Coordinates of C-alpha atoms in Angstrom, one line a residue:
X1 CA 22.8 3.2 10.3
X2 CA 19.3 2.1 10.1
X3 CA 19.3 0.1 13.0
X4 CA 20.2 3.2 15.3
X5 CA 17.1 3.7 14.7
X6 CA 14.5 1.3 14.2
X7 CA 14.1 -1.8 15.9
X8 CA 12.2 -4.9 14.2
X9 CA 9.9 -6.7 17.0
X10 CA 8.4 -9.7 16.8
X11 CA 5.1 -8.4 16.7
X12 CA 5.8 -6.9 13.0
X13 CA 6.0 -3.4 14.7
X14 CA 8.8 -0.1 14.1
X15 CA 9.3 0.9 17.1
X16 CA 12.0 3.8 17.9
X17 CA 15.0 2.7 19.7
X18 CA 16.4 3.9 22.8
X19 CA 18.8 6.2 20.9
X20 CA 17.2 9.3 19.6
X21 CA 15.6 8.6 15.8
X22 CA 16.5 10.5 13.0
X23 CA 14.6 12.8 11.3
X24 CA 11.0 12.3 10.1
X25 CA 11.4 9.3 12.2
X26 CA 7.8 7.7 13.6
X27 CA 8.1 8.8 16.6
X28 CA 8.2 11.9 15.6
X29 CA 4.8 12.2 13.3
X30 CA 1.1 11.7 15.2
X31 CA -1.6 9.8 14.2
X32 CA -2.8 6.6 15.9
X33 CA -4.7 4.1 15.1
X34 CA -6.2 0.4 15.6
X35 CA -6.8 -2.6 13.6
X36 CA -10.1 -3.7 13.2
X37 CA -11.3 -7.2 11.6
X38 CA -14.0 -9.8 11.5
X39 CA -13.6 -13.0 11.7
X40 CA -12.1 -14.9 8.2
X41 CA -11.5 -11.0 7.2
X42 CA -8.0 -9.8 6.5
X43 CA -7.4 -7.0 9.3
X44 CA -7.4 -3.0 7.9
X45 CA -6.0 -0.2 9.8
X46 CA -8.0 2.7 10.6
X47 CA -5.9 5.4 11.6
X48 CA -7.9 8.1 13.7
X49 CA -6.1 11.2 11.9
X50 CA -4.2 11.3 8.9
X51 CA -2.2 14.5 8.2
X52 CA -2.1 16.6 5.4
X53 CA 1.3 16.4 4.5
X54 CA 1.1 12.4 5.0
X55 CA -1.7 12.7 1.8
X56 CA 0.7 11.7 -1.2
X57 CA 1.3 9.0 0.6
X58 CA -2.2 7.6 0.4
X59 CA -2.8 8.8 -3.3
X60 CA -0.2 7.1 -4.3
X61 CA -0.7 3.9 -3.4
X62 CA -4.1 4.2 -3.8
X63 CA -3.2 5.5 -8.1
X64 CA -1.3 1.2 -7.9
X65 CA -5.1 -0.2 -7.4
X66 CA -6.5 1.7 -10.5
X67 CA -3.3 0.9 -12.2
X68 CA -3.2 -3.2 -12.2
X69 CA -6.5 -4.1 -11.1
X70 CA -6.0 -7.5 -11.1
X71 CA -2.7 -8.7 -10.6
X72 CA -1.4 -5.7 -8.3
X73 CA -4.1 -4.8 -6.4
X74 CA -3.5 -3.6 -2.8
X75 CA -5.8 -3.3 -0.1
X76 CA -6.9 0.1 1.7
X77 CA -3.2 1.4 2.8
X78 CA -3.2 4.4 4.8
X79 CA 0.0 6.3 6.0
X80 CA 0.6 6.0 9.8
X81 CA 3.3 6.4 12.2
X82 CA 1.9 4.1 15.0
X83 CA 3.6 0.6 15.7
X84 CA 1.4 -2.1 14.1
X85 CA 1.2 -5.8 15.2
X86 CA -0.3 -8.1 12.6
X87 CA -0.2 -11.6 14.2
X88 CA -3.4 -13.6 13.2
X89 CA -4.6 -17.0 14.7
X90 CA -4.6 -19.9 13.1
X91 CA -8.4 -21.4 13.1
X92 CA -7.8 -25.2 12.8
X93 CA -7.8 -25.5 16.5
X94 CA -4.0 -26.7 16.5
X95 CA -1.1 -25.7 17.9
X96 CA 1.6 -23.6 16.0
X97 CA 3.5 -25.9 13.7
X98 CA 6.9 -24.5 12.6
X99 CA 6.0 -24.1 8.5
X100 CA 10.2 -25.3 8.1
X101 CA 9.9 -28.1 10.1
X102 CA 6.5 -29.1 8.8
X103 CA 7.2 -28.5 5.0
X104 CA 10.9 -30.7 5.2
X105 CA 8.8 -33.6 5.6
X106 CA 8.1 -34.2 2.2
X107 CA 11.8 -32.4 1.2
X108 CA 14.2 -34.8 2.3
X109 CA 16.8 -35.3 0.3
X110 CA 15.6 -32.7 -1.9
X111 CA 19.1 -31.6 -3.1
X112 CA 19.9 -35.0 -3.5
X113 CA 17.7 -35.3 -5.7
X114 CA 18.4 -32.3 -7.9
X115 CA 21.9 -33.2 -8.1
X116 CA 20.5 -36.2 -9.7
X117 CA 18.4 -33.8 -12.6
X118 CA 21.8 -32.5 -13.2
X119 CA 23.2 -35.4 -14.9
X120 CA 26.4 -33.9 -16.4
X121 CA 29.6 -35.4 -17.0
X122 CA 32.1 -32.6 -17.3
X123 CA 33.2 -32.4 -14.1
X124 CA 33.9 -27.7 -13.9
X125 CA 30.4 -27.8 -15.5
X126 CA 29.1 -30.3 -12.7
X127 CA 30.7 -28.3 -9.9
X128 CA 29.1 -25.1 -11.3
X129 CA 25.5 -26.2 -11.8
X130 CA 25.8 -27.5 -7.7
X131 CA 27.4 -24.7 -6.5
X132 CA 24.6 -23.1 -4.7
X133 CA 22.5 -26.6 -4.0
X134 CA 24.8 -27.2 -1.0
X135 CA 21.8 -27.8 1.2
X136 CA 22.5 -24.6 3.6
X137 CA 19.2 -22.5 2.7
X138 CA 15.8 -22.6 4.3
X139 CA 14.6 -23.5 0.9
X140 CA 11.6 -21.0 0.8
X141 CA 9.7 -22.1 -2.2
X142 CA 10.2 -25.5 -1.8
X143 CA 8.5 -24.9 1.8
X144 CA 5.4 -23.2 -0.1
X145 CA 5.1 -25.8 -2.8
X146 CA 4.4 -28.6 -0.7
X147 CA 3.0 -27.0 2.2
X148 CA 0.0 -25.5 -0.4
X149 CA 0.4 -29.3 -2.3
X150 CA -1.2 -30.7 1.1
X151 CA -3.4 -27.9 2.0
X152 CA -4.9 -28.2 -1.6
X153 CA -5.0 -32.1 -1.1
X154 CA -7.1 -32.0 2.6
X155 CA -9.1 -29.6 1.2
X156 CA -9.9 -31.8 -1.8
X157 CA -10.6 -34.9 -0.6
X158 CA -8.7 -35.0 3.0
X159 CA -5.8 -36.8 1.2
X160 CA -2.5 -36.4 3.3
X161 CA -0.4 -37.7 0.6
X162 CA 1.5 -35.4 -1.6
X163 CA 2.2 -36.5 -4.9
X164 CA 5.5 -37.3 -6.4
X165 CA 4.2 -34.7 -9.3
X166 CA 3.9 -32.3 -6.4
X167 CA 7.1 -32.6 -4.7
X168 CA 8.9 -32.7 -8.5
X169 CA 7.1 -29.0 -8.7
X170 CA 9.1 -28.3 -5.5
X171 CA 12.4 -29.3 -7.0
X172 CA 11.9 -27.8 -10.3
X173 CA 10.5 -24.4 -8.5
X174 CA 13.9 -24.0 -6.6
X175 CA 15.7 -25.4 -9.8
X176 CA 14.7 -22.3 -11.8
X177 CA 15.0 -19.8 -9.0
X178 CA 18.7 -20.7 -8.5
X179 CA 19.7 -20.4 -12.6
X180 CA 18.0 -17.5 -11.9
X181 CA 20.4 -16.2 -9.2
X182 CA 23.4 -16.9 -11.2
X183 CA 22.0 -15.1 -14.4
X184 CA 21.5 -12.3 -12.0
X185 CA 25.0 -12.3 -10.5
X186 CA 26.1 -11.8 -14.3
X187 CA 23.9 -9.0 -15.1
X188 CA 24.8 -7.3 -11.6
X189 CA 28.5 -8.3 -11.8
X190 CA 27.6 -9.5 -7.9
X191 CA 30.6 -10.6 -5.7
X192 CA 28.7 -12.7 -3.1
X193 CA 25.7 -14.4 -2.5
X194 CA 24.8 -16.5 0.5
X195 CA 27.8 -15.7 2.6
X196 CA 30.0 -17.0 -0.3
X197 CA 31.7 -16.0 -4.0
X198 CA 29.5 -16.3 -6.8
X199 CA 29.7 -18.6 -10.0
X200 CA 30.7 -15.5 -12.3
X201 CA 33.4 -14.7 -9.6
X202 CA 34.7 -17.7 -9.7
X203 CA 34.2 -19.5 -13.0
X204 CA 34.1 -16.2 -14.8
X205 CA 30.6 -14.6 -17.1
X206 CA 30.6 -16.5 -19.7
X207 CA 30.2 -20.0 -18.0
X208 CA 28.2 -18.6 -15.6
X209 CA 25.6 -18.0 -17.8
X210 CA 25.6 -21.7 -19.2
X211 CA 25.8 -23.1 -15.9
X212 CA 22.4 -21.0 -15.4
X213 CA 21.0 -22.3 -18.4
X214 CA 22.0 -25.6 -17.8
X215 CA 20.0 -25.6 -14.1
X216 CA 16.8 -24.3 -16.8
X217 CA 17.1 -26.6 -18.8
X218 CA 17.3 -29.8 -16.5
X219 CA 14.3 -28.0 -15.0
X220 CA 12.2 -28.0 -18.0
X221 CA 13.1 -31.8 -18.5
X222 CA 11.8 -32.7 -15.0
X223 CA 8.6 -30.7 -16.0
X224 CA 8.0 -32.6 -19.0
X225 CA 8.2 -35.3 -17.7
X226 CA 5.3 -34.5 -15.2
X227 CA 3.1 -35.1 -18.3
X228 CA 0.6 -32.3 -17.4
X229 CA 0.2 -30.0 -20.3
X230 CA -1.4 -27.4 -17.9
X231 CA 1.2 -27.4 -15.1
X232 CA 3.8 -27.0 -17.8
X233 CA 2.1 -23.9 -19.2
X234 CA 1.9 -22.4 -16.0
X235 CA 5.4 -23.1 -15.4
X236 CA 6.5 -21.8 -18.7
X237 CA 4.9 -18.4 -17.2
X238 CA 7.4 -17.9 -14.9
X239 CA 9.9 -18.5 -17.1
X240 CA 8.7 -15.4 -19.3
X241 CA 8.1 -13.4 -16.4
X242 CA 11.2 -14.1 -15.2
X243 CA 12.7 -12.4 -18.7
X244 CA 10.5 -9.4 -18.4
X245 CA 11.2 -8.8 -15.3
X246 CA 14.7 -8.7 -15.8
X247 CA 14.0 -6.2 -18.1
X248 CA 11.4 -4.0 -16.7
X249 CA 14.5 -3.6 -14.1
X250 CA 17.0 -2.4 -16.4
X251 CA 14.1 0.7 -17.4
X252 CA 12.8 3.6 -15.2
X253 CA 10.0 5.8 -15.1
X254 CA 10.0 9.5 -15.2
X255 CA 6.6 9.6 -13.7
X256 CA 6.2 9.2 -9.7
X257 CA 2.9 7.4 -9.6
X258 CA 4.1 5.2 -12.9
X259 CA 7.6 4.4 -11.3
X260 CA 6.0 2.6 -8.5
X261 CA 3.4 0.4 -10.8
X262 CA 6.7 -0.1 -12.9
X263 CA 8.4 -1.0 -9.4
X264 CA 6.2 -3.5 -8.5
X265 CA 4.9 -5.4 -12.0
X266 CA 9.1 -5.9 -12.1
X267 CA 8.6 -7.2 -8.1
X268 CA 5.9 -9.3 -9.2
X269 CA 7.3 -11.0 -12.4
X270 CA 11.1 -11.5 -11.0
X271 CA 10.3 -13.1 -7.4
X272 CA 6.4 -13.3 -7.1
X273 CA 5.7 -14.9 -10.4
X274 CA 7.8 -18.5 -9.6
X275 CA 5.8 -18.3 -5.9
X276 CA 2.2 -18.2 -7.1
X277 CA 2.3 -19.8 -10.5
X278 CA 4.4 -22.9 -8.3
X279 CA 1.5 -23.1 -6.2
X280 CA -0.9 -22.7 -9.0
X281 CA 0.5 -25.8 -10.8
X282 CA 0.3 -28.2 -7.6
X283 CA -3.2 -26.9 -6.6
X284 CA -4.0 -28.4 -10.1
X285 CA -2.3 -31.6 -9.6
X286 CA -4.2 -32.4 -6.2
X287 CA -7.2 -30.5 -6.8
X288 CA -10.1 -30.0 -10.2
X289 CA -11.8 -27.2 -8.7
X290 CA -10.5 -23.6 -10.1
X291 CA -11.6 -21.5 -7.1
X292 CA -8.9 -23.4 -5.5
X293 CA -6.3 -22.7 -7.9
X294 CA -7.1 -19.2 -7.5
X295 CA -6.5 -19.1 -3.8
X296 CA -3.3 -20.6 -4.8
X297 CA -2.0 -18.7 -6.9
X298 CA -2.9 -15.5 -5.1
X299 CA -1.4 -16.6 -1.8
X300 CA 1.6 -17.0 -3.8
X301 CA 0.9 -13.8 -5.4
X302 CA 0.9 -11.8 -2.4
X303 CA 3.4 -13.6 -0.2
X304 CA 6.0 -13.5 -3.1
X305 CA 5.6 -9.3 -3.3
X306 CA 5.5 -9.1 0.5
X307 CA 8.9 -11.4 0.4
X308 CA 10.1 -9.3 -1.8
X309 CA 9.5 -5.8 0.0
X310 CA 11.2 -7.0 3.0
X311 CA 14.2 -7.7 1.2
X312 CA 14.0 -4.3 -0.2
X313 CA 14.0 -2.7 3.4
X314 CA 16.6 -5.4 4.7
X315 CA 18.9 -3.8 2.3
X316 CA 18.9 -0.8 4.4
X317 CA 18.4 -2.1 7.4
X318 CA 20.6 -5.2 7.6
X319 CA 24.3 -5.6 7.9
X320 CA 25.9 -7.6 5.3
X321 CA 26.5 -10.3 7.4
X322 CA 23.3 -11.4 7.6
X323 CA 21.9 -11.2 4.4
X324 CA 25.0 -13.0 2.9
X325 CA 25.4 -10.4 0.7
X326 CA 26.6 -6.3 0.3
X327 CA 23.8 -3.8 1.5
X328 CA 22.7 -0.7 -0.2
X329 CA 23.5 -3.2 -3.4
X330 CA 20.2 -2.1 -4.9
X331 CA 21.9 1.4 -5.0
X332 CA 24.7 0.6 -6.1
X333 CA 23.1 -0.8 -9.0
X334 CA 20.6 2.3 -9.9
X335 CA 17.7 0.5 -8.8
X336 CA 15.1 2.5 -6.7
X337 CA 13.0 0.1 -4.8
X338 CA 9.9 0.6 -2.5
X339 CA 12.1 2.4 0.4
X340 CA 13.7 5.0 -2.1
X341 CA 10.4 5.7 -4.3
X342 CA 8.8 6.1 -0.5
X343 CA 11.4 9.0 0.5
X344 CA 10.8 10.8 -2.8
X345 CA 7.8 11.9 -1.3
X346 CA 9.5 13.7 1.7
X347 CA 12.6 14.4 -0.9
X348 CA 11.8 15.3 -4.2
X349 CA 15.3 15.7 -4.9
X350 CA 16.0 12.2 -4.7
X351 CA 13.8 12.3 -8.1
X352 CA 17.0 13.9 -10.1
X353 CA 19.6 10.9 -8.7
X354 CA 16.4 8.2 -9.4
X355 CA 17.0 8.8 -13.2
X356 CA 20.3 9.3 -13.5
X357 CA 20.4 5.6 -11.4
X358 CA 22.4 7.1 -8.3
X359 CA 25.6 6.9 -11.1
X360 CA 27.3 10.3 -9.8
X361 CA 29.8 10.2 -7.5
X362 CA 28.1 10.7 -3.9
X363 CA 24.6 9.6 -4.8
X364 CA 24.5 6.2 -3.6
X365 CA 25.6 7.6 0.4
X366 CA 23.2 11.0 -0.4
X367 CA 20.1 8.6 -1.2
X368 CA 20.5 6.2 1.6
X369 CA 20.7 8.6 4.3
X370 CA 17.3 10.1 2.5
X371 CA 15.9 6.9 2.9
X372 CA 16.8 6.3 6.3
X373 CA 15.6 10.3 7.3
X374 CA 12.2 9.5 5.9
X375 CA 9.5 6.7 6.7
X376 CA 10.2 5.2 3.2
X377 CA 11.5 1.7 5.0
X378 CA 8.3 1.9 7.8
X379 CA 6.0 2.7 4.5
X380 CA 7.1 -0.4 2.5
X381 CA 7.4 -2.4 5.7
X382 CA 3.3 -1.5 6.0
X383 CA 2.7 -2.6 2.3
X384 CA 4.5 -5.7 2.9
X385 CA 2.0 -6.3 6.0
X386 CA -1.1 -5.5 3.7
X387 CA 0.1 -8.2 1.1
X388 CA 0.7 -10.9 3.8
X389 CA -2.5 -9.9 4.9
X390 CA -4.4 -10.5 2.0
X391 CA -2.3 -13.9 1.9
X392 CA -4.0 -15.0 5.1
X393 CA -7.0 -13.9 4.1
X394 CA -7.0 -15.6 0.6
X395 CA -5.1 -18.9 2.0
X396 CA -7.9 -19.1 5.0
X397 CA -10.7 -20.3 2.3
X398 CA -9.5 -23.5 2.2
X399 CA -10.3 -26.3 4.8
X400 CA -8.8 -26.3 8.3
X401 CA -5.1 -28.0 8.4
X402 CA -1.9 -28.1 9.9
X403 CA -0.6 -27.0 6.5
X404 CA -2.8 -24.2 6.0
X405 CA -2.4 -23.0 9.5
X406 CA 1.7 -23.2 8.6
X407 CA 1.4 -21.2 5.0
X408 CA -0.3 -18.5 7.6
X409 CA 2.4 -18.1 9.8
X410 CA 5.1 -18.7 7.0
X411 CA 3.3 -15.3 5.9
X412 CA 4.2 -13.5 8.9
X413 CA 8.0 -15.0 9.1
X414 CA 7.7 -13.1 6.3
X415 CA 7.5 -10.3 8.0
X416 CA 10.1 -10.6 10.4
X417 CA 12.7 -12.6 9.5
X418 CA 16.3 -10.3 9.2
X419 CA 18.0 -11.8 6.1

């Protein structure tokens, strides 16, 4: 198991356990380094030595710069074994605010109140469309969405205030992500999901999928009803994105570097795409200026991949238990996320089981010891740190607050939270 070996600190760092690490562990490969930044300057490691077999490494993520200049773009990444710490202070002067406890200011009753978009009458259908507002999450995006709604609105004119717009963005933003999940659960015939059965398990496929569509659609009414042509545009984005994704999973590439480009436009339009375009539409409804929607949207951006690559590596490195669902699930369903397309590079013959979607008998075990034998979980933990990164240092621009200083350490939570 993963967590005989590695051990997640608070300080973002893989550290080697006391038990002895398995092969091509960290502590096992040298190379140190340090982080060096200026101030308002997203931090860059500088390893002092970088081996020659740790090259591919490097060339490869450097071939997903040239690949999507503009929308995945990565910041200098360079291969190391050393433990990193990535905390960053917040500049406002203030104390640290918990992000949660700070965000559910403006969210209370914020199930409530979606139970109230779902206006239905039949009461299976009713039962369905609630199932997973019960009010027992963390409710991430939500969090983000008003959290970046005031940020944008100090910055702006030091307003306080969010809108009732901007908190309907909140709503609708965790409204979509959730008929998402079920519609998932379908496609991945998925057992559980937040420590409980899912709506297909339950209700069966079939109204599974119009209890999904039913969640989307109450969503779009709410955003109409915003009355924003804009914000609904921008919406209607991640709606699309949310398609394509889906289906850019289903496909694979037979070509190393273009498998991980492939891996991480998918990562980007399924889970990153509803973050940034979210916080995109309510930097537009508290603030004119564009540069400010850009910040936005690419704090979003880059939080939403980074949330994402963590929950790649959790599914190695978790217990089921905590993550409220099976691990190795990814696996199990063919997919070959960052910590698998990682360990290609110290096993090529993972390459073989990557296109035959780990669907022989034996591949699924076979591929997740790989994974856990090479530094394909410490490599994508890294990348996740370099997009959190260029969250802080993109979500810094805007004027000193409370809220600002919370989006920065919700973007190291990121980083260390276990399910």
């Amino acid at each position: 198991m993963a967590s005989c070996w590695w051990r997640w600190r608070r300080c973002c760092a893989w550290r080697p356990s006391a038990r002895s690490p398995g092969p091509g562990s960290p502590g096992r490969a040298g190379g140190r380094g340090g982080w060096a930044a200026s101030r308002g300057q997203s931090q860059v490691w500088r390893p002092k030595g970088l081996r020659m077999s740790q090259m591919s490494y490097f060339n490869l993520v450097k071939s997903l710069t040239s690949a999507f200049p503009n929308i995945y773009s990565i910041p200098r990444f360079h291969h190391t074994t050393s433990a990193v710490c990535c905390h960053s202070k917040t500049r406002s002067g203030e104390k640290y605010t918990d992000p949660f406890k700070l965000g559910w200011r403006d969210l209370k009753g914020l199930y409530e109140d979606i139970r109230k978009e779902l206006l239905i009458s039949t009461k299976e259908l009713k039962e369905m469309s609630e199932y997973y507002f019960d009010g027992k999450g963390k409710a991430f995006r939500p969090i983000i969405v008003v959290l970046m709604a005031r940020a944008c609105n100090i910055h702006h004119n030091n307003s306080r205030d969010v809108q009732a717009s901007q908190r309907s963005i909140a709503l609708i933003a965790e409204m979509i992500h959730t008929a998402s999940l079920v519609h998932d659960d379908v496609i991945d015939d998925a057992s559980s999901r937040r420590g409980k059965h899912t709506v297909n398990k339950i209700w069966g496929e079939k109204k599974a999928v119009l209890a999904g569509d039913l969640i989307l659609s109450a969503a779009s009414i709410a955003l109409a009803r915003i009355g924003n042509t804009t914000v609904i545009s921008i919406l209607s984005q991640v709606i699309e994105d949310l398609v394509r994704g889906e289906f850019l999973q289903l496909g694979s590439k037979e070509n190393e570097n273009e498998r991980f480009a492939h891996y991480l436009e998918k990562t980007f339009k399924k889970t990153a795409s509803l973050i940034a375009n979210s916080c995109k539409a309510v930097s537009v409804l508290g603030c004119p200026d564009p540069v400010v929607h850009e910040i936005a949207y690419q704090y979003g951006k880059n939080v939403g991949i980074a949330f994402q690559l963590i929950d790649d590596v959790l599914d190695f490195t978790s217990c089921s238990d905590q993550m409220g669902k099976p691990t190795a699930a990814d696996l199990k369903l063919g997919l070959a996320t960052g910590p698998v397309l990682f360990a290609c590079q110290q096993f090529p013959e993972m390459n073989a089981m990557i296109m035959r979607r780990f669907n022989l008998p034996g591949d699924v075990d076979r591929a997740r010891q790989y994974v856990l034998q090479s530094d394909g979980v410490q490599q994508t933990t890294y990348l996740a740190q370099r997009y959190c990164h260029e969250a802080i240092r993109e979500i810094s621009k805007l004027r000193p607050s409370r809220e600002r200083d919370a989006l920065i350490q919700l973007s190291e939570i990121v980083l260390t939270r276990d399910k």
